[in-house]
mmCIF file with all atom_site columns, N, CA and C in Angstrom:
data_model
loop_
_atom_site.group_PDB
_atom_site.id
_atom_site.type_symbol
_atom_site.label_atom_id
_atom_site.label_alt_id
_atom_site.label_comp_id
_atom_site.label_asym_id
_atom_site.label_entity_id
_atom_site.label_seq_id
_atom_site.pdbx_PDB_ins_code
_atom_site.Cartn_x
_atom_site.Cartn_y
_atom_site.Cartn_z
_atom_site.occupancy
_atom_site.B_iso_or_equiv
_atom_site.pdbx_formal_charge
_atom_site.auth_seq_id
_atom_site.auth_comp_id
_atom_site.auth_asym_id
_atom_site.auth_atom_id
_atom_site.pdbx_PDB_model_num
ATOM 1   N N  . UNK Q 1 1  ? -8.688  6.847   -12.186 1.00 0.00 ? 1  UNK Q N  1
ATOM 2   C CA . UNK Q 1 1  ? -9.570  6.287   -11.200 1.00 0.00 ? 1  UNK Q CA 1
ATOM 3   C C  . UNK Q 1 1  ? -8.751  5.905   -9.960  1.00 0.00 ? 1  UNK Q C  1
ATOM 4   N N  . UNK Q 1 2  ? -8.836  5.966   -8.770  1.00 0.00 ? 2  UNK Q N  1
ATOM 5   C CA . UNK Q 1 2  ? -8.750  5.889   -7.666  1.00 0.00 ? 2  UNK Q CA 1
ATOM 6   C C  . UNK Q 1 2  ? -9.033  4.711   -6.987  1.00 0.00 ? 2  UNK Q C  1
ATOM 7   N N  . UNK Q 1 3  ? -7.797  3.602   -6.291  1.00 0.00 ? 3  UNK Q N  1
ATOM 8   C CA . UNK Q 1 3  ? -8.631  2.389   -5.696  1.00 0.00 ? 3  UNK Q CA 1
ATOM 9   C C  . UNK Q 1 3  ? -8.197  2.177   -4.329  1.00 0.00 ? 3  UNK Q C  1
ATOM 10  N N  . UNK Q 1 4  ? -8.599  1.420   -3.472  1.00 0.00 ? 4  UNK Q N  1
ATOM 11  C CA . UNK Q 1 4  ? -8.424  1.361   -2.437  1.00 0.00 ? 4  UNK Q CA 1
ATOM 12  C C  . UNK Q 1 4  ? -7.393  -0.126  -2.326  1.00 0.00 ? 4  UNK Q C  1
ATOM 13  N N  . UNK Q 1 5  ? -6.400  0.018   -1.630  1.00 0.00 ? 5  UNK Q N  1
ATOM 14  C CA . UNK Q 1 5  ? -5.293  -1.196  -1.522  1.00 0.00 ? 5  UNK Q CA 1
ATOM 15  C C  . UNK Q 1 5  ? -5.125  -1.448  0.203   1.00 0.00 ? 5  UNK Q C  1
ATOM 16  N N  . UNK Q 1 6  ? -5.731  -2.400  0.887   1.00 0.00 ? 6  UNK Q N  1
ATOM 17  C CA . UNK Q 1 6  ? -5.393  -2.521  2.076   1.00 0.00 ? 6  UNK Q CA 1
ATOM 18  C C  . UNK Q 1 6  ? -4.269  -3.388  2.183   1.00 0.00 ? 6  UNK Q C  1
ATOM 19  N N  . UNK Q 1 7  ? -3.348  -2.164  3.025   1.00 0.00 ? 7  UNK Q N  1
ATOM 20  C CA . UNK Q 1 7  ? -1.920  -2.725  3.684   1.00 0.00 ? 7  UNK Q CA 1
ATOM 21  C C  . UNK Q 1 7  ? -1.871  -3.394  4.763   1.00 0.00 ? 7  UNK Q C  1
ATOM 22  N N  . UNK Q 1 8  ? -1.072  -3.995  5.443   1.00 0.00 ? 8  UNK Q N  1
ATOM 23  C CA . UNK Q 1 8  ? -1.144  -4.163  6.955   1.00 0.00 ? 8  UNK Q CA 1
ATOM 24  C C  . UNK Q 1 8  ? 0.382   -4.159  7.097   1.00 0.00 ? 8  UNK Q C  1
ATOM 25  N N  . UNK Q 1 9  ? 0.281   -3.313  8.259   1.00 0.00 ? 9  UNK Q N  1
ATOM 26  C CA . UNK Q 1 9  ? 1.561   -2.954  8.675   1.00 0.00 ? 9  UNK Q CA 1
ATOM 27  C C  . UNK Q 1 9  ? 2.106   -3.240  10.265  1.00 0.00 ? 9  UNK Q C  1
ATOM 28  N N  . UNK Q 1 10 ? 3.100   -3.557  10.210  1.00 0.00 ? 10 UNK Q N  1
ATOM 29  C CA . UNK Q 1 10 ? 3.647   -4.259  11.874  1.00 0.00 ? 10 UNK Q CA 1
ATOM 30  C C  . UNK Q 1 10 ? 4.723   -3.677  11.733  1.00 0.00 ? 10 UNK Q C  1
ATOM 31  N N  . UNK Q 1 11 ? 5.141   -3.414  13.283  1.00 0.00 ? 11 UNK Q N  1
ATOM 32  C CA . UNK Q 1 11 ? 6.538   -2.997  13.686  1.00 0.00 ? 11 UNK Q CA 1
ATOM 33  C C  . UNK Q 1 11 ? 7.368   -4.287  14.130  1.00 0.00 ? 11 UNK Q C  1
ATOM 34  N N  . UNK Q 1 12 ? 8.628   -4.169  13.244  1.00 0.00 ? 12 UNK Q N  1
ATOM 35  C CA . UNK Q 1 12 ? 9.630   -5.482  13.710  1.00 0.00 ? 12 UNK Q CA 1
ATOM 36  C C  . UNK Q 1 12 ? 9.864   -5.081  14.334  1.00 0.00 ? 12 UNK Q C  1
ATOM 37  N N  . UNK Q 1 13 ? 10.571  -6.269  15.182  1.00 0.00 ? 13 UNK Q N  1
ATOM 38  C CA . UNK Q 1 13 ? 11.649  -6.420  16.475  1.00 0.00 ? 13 UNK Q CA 1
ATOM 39  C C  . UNK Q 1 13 ? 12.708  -5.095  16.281  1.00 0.00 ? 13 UNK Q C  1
ATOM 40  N N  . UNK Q 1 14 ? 13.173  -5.318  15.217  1.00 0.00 ? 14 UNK Q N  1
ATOM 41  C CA . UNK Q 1 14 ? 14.408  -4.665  14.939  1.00 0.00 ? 14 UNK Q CA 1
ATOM 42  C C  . UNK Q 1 14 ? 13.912  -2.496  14.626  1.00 0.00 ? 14 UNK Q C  1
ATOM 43  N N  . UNK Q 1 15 ? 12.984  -2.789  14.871  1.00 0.00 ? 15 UNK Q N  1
ATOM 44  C CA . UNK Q 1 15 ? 12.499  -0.797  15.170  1.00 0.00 ? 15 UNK Q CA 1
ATOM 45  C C  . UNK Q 1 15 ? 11.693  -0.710  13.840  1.00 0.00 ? 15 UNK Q C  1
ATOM 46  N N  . UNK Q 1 16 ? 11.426  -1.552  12.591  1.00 0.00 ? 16 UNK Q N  1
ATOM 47  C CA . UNK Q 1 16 ? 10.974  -0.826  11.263  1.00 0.00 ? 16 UNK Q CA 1
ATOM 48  C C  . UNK Q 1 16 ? 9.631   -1.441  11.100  1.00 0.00 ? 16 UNK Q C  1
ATOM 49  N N  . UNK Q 1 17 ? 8.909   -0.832  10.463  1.00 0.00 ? 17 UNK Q N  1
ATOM 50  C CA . UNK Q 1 17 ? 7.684   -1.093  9.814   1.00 0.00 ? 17 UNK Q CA 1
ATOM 51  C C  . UNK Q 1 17 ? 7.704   -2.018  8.807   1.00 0.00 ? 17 UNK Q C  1
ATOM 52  N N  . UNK Q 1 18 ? 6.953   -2.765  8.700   1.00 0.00 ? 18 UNK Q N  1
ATOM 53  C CA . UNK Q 1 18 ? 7.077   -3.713  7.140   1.00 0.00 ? 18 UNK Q CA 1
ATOM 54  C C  . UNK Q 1 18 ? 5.656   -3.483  7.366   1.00 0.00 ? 18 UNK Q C  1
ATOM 55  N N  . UNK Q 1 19 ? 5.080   -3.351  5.506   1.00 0.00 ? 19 UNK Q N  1
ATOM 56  C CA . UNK Q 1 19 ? 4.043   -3.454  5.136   1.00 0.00 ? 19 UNK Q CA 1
ATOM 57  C C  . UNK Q 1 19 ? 3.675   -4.357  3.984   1.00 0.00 ? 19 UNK Q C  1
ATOM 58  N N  . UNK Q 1 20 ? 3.004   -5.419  4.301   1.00 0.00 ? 20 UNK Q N  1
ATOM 59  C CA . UNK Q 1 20 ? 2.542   -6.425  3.005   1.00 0.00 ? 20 UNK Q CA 1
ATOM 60  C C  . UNK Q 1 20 ? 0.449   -5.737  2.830   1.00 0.00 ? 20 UNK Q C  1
ATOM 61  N N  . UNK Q 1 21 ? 0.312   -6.769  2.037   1.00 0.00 ? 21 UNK Q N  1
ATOM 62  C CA . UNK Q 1 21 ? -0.760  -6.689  1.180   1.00 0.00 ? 21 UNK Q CA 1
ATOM 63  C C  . UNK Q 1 21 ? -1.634  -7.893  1.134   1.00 0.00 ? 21 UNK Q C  1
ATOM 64  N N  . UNK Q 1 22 ? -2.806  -8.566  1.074   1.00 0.00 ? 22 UNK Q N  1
ATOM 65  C CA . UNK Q 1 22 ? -3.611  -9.483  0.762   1.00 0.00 ? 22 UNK Q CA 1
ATOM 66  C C  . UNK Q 1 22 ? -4.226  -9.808  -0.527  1.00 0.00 ? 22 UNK Q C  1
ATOM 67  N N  . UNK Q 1 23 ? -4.635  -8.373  -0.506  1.00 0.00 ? 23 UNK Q N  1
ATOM 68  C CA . UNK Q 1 23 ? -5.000  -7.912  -2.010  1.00 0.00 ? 23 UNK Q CA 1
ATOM 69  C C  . UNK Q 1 23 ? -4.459  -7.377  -2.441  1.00 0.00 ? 23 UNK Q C  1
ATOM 70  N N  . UNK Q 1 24 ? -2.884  -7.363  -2.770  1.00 0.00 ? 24 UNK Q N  1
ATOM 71  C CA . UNK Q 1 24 ? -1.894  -7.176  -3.728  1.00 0.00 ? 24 UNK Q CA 1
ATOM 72  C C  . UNK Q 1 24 ? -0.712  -7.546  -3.593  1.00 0.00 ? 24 UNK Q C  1
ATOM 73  N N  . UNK Q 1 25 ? -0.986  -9.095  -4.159  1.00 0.00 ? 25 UNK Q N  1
ATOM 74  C CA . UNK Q 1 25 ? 0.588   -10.044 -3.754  1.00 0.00 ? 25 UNK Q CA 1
ATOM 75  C C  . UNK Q 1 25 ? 2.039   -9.385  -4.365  1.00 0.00 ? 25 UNK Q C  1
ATOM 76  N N  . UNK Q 1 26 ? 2.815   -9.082  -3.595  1.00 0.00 ? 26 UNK Q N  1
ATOM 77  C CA . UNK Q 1 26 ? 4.017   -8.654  -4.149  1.00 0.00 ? 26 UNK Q CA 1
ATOM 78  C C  . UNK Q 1 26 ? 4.535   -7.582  -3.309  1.00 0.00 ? 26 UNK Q C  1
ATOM 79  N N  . UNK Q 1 27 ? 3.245   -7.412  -2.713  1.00 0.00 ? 27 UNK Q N  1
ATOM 80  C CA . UNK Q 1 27 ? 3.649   -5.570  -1.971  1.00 0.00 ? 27 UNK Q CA 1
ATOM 81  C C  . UNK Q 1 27 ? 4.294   -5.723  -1.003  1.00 0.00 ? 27 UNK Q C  1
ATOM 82  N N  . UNK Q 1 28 ? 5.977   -5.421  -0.389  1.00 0.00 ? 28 UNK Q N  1
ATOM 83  C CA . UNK Q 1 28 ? 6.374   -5.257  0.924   1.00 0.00 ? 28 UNK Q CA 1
ATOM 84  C C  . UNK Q 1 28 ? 6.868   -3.896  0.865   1.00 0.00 ? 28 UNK Q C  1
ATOM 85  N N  . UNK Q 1 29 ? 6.707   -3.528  1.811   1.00 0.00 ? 29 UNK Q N  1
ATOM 86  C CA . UNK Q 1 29 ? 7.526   -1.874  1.681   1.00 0.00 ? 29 UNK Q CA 1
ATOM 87  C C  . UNK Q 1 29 ? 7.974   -1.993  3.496   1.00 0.00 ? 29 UNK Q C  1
ATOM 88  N N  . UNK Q 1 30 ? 9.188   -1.392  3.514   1.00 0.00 ? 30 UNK Q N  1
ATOM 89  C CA . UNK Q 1 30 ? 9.690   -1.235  5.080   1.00 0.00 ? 30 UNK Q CA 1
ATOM 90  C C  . UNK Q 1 30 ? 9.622   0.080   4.708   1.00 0.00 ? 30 UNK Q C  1
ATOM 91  N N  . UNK Q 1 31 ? 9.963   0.839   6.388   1.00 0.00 ? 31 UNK Q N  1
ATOM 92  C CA . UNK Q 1 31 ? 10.439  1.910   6.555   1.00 0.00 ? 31 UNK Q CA 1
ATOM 93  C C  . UNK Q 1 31 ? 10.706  2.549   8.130   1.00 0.00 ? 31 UNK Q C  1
ATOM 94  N N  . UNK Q 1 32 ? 11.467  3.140   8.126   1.00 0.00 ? 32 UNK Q N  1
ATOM 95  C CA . UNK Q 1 32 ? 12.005  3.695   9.576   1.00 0.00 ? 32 UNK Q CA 1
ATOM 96  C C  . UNK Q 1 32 ? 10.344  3.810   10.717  1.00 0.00 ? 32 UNK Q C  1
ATOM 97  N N  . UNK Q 1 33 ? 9.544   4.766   10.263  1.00 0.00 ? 33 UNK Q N  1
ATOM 98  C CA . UNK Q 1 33 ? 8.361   5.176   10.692  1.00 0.00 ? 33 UNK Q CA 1
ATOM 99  C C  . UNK Q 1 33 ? 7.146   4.166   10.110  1.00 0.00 ? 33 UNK Q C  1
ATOM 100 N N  . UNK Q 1 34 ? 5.879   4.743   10.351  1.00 0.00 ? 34 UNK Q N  1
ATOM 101 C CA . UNK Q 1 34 ? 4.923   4.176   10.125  1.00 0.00 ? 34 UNK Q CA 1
ATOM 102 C C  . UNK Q 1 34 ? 4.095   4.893   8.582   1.00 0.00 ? 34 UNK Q C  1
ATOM 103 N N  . UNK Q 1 35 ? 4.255   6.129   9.036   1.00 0.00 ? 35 UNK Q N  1
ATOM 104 C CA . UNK Q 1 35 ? 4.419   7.485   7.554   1.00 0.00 ? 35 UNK Q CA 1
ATOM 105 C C  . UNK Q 1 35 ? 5.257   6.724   6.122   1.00 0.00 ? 35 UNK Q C  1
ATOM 106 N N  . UNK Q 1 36 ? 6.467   7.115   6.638   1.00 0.00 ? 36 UNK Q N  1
ATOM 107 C CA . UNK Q 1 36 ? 7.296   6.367   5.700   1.00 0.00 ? 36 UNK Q CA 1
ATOM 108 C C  . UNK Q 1 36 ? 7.164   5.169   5.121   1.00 0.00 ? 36 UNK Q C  1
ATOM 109 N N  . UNK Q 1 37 ? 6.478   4.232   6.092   1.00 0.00 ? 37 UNK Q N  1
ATOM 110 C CA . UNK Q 1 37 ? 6.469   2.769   4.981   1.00 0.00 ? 37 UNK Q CA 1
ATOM 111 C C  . UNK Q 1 37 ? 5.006   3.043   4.392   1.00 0.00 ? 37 UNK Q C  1
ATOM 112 N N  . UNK Q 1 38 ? 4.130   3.788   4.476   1.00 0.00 ? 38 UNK Q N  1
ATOM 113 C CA . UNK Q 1 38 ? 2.832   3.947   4.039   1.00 0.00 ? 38 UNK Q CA 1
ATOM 114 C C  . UNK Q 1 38 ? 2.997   4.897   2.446   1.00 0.00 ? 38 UNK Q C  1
ATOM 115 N N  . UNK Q 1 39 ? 4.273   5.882   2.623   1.00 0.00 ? 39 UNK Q N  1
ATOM 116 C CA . UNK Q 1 39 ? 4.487   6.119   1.752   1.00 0.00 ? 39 UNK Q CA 1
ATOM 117 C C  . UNK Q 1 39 ? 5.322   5.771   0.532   1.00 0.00 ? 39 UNK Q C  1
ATOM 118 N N  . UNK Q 1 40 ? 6.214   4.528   0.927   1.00 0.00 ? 40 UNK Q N  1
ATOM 119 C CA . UNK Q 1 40 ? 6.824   3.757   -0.055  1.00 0.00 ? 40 UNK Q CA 1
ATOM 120 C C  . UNK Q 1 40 ? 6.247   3.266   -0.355  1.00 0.00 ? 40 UNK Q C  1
ATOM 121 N N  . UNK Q 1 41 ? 4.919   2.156   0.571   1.00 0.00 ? 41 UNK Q N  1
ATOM 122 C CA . UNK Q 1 41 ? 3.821   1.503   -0.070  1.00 0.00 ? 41 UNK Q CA 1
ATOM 123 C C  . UNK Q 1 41 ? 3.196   1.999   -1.420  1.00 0.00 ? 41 UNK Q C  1
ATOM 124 N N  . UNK Q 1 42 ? 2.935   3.011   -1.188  1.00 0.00 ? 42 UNK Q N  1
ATOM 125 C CA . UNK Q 1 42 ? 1.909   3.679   -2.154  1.00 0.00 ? 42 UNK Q CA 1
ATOM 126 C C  . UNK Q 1 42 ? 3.019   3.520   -3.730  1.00 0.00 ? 42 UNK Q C  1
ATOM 127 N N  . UNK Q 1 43 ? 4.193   4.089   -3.552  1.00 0.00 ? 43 UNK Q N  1
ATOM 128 C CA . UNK Q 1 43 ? 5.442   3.717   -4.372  1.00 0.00 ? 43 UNK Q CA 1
ATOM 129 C C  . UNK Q 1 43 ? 5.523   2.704   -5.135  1.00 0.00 ? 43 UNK Q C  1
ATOM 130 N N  . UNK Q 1 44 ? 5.421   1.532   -4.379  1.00 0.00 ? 44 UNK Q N  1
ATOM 131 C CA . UNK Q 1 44 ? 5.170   -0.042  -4.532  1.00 0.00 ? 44 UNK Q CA 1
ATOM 132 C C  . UNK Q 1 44 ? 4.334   -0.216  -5.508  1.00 0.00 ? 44 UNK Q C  1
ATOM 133 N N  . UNK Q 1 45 ? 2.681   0.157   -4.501  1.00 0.00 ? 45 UNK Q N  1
ATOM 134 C CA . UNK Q 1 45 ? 1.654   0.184   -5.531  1.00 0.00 ? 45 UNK Q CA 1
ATOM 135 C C  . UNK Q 1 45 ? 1.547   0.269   -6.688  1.00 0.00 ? 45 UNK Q C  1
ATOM 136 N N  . UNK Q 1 46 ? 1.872   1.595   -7.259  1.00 0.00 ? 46 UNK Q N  1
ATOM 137 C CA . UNK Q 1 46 ? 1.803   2.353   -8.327  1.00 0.00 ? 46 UNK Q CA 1
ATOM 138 C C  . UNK Q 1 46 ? 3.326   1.482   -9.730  1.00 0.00 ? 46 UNK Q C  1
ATOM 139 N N  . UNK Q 1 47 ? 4.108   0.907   -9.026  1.00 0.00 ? 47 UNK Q N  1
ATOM 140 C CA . UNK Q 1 47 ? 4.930   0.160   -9.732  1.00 0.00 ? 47 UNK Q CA 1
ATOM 141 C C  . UNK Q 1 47 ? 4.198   -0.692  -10.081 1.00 0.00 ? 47 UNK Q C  1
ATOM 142 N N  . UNK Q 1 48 ? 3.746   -1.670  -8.734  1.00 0.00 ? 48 UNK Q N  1
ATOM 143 C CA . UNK Q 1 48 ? 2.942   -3.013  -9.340  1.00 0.00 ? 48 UNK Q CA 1
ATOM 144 C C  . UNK Q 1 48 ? 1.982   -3.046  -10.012 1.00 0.00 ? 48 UNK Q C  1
ATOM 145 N N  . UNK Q 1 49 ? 1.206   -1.837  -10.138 1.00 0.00 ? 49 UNK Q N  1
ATOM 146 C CA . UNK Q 1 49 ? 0.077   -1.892  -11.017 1.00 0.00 ? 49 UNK Q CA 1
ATOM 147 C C  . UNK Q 1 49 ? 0.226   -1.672  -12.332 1.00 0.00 ? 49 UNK Q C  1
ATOM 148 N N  . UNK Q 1 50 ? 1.366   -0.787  -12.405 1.00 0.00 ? 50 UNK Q N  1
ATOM 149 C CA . UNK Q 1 50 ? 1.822   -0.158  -14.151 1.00 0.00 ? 50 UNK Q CA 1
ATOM 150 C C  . UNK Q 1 50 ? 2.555   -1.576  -14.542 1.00 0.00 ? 50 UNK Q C  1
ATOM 151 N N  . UNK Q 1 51 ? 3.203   -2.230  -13.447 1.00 0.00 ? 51 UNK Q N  1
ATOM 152 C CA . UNK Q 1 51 ? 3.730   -3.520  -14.531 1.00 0.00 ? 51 UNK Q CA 1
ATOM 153 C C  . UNK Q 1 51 ? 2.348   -4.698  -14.619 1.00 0.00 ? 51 UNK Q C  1
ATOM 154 N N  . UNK Q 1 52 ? 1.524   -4.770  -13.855 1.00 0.00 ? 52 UNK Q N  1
ATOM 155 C CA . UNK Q 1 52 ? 0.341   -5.726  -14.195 1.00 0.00 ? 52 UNK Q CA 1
ATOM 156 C C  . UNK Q 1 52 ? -0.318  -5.176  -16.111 1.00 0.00 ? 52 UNK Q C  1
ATOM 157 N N  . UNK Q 1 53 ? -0.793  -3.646  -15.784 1.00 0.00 ? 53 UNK Q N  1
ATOM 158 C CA . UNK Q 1 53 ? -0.888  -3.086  -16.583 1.00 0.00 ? 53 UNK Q CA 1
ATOM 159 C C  . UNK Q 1 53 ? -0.212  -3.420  -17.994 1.00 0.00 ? 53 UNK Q C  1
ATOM 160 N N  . UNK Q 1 54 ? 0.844   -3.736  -17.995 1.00 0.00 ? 54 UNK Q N  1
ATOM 161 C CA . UNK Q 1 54 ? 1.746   -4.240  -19.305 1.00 0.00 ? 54 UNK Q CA 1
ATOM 162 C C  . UNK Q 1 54 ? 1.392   -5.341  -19.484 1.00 0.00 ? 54 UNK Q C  1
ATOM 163 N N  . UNK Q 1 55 ? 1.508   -6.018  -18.686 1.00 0.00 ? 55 UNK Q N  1
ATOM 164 C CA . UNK Q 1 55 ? 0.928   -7.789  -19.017 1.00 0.00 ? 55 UNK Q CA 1
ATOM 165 C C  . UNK Q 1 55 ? -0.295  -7.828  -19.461 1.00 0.00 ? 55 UNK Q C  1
ATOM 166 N N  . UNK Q 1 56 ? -1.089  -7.043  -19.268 1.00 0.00 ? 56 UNK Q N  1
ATOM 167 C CA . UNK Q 1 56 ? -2.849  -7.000  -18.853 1.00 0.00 ? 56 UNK Q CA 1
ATOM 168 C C  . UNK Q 1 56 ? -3.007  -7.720  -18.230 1.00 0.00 ? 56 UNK Q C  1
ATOM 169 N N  . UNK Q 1 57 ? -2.697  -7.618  -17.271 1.00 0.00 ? 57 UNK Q N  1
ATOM 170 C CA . UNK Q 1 57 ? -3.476  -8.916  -16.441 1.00 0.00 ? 57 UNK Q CA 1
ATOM 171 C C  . UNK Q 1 57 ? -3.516  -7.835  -15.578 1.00 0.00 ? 57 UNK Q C  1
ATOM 172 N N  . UNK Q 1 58 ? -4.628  -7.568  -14.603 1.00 0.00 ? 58 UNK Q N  1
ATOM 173 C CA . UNK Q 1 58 ? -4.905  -6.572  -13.546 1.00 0.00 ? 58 UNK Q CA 1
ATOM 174 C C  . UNK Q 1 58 ? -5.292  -7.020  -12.329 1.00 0.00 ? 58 UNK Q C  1
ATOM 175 N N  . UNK Q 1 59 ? -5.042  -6.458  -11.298 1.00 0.00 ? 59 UNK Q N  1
ATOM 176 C CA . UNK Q 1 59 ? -5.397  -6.798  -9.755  1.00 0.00 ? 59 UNK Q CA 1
ATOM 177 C C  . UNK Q 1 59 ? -6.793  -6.479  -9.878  1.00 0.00 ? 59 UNK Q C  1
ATOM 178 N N  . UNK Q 1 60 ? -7.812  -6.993  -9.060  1.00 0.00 ? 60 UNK Q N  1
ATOM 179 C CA . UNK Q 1 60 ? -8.965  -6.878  -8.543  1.00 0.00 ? 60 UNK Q CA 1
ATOM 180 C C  . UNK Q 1 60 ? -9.446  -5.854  -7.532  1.00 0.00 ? 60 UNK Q C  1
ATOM 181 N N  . UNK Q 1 61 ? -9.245  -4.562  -7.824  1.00 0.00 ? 61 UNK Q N  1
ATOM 182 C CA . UNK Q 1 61 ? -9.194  -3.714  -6.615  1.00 0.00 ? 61 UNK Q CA 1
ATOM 183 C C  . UNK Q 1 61 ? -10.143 -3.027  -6.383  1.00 0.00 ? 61 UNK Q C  1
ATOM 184 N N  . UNK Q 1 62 ? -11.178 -2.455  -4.999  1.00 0.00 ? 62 UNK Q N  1
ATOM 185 C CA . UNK Q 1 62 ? -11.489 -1.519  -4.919  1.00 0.00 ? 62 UNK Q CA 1
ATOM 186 C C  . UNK Q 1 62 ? -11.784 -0.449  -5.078  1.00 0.00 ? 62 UNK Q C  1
ATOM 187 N N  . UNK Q 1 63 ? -13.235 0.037   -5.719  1.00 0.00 ? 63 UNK Q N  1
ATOM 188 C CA . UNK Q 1 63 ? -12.974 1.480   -6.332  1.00 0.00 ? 63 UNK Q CA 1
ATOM 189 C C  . UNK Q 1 63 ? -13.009 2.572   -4.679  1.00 0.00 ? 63 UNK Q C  1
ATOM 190 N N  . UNK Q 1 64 ? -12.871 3.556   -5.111  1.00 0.00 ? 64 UNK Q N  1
ATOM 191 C CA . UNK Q 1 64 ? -12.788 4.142   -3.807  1.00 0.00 ? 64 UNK Q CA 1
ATOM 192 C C  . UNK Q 1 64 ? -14.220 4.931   -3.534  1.00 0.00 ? 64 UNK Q C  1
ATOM 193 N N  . UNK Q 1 65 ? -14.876 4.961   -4.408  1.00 0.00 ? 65 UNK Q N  1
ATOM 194 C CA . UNK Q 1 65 ? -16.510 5.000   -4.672  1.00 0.00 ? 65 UNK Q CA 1
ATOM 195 C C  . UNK Q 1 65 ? -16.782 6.573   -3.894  1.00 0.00 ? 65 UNK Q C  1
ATOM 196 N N  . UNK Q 1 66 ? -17.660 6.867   -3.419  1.00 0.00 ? 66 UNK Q N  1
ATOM 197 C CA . UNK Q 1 66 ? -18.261 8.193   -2.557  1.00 0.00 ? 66 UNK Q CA 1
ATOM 198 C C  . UNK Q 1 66 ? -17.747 8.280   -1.568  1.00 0.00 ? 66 UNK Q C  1
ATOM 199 N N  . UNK Q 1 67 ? -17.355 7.354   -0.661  1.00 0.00 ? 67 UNK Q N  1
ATOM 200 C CA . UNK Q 1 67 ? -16.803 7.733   0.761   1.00 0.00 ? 67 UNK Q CA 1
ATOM 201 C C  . UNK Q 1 67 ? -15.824 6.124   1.246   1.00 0.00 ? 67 UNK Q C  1
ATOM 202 N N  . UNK Q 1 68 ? -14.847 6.204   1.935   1.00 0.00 ? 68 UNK Q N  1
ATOM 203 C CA . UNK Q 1 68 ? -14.491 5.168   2.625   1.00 0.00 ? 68 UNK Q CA 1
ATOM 204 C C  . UNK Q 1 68 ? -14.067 5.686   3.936   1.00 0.00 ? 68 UNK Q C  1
ATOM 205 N N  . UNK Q 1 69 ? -13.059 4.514   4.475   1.00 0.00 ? 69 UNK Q N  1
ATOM 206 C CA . UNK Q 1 69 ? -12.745 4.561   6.107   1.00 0.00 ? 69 UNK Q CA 1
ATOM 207 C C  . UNK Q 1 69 ? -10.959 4.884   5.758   1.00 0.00 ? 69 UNK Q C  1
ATOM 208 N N  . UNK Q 1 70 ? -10.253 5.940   6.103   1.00 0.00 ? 70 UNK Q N  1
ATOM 209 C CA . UNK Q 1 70 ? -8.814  5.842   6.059   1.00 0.00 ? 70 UNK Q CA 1
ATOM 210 C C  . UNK Q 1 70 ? -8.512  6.544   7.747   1.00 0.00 ? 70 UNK Q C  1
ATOM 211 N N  . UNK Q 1 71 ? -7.235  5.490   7.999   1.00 0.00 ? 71 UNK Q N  1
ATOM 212 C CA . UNK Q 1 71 ? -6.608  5.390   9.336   1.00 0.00 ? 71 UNK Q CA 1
ATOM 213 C C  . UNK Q 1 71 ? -5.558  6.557   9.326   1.00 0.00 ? 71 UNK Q C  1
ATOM 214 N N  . UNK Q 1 72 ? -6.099  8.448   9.738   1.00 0.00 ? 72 UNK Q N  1
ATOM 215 C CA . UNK Q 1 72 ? -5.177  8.837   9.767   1.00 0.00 ? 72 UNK Q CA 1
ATOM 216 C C  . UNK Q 1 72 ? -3.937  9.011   10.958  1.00 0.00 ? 72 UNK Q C  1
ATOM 217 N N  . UNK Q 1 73 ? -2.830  9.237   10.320  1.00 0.00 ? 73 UNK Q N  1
ATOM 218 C CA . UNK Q 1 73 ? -1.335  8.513   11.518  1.00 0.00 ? 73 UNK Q CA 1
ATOM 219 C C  . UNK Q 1 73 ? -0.870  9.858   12.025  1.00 0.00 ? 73 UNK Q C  1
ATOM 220 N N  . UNK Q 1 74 ? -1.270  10.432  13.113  1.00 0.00 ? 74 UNK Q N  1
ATOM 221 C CA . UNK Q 1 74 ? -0.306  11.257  13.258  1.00 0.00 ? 74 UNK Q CA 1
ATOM 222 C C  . UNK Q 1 74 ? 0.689   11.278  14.500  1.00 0.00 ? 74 UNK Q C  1
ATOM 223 N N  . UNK Q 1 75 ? 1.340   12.286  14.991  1.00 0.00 ? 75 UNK Q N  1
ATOM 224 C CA . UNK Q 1 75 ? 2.656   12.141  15.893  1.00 0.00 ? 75 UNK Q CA 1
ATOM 225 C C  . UNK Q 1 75 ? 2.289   13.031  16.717  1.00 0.00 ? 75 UNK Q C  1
ATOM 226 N N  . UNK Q 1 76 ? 2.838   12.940  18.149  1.00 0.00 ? 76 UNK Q N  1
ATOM 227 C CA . UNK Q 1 76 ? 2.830   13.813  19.011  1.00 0.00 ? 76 UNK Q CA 1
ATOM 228 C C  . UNK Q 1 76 ? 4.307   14.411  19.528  1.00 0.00 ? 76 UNK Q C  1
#
């Protein structure tokens, strides 16, 4: 099953992306680009959920249902 995890992502001072989570305490992922930290995120994700998963204890997430809204990033 498929869920939806909203990130929010800012560019530091220092040139990198950091991405935290609201609805999924634990999540930071940096990265050079904006691509890149979206794709360590997802990295992140998939860790934090397989270790919730062991505990049973599970995040509250989003199914991704028939349709949603995704922000695609591209470059010129």
């Amino acid at each position: 099953m498929e869920h939806i995890v909203n990130i929010h992502i800012e560019k530091l001072p220092e040139g990198v992306y950091l991405a935290t989570s609201e609805s999924l305490p634990g999540l930071v992922a940096q990265g050079r680009t904006a691509t890149e930290t979206i794709e360590i995120a997802r990295d992140v994700v998939k860790k934090l959920l397989e270790a919730q998963q062991e505990r049973d204890n599970q995040f509250k997430l989003t199914d991704t249902g028939d349709s949603f809204d995704y922000p695609l990033i591209v470059s010129d």
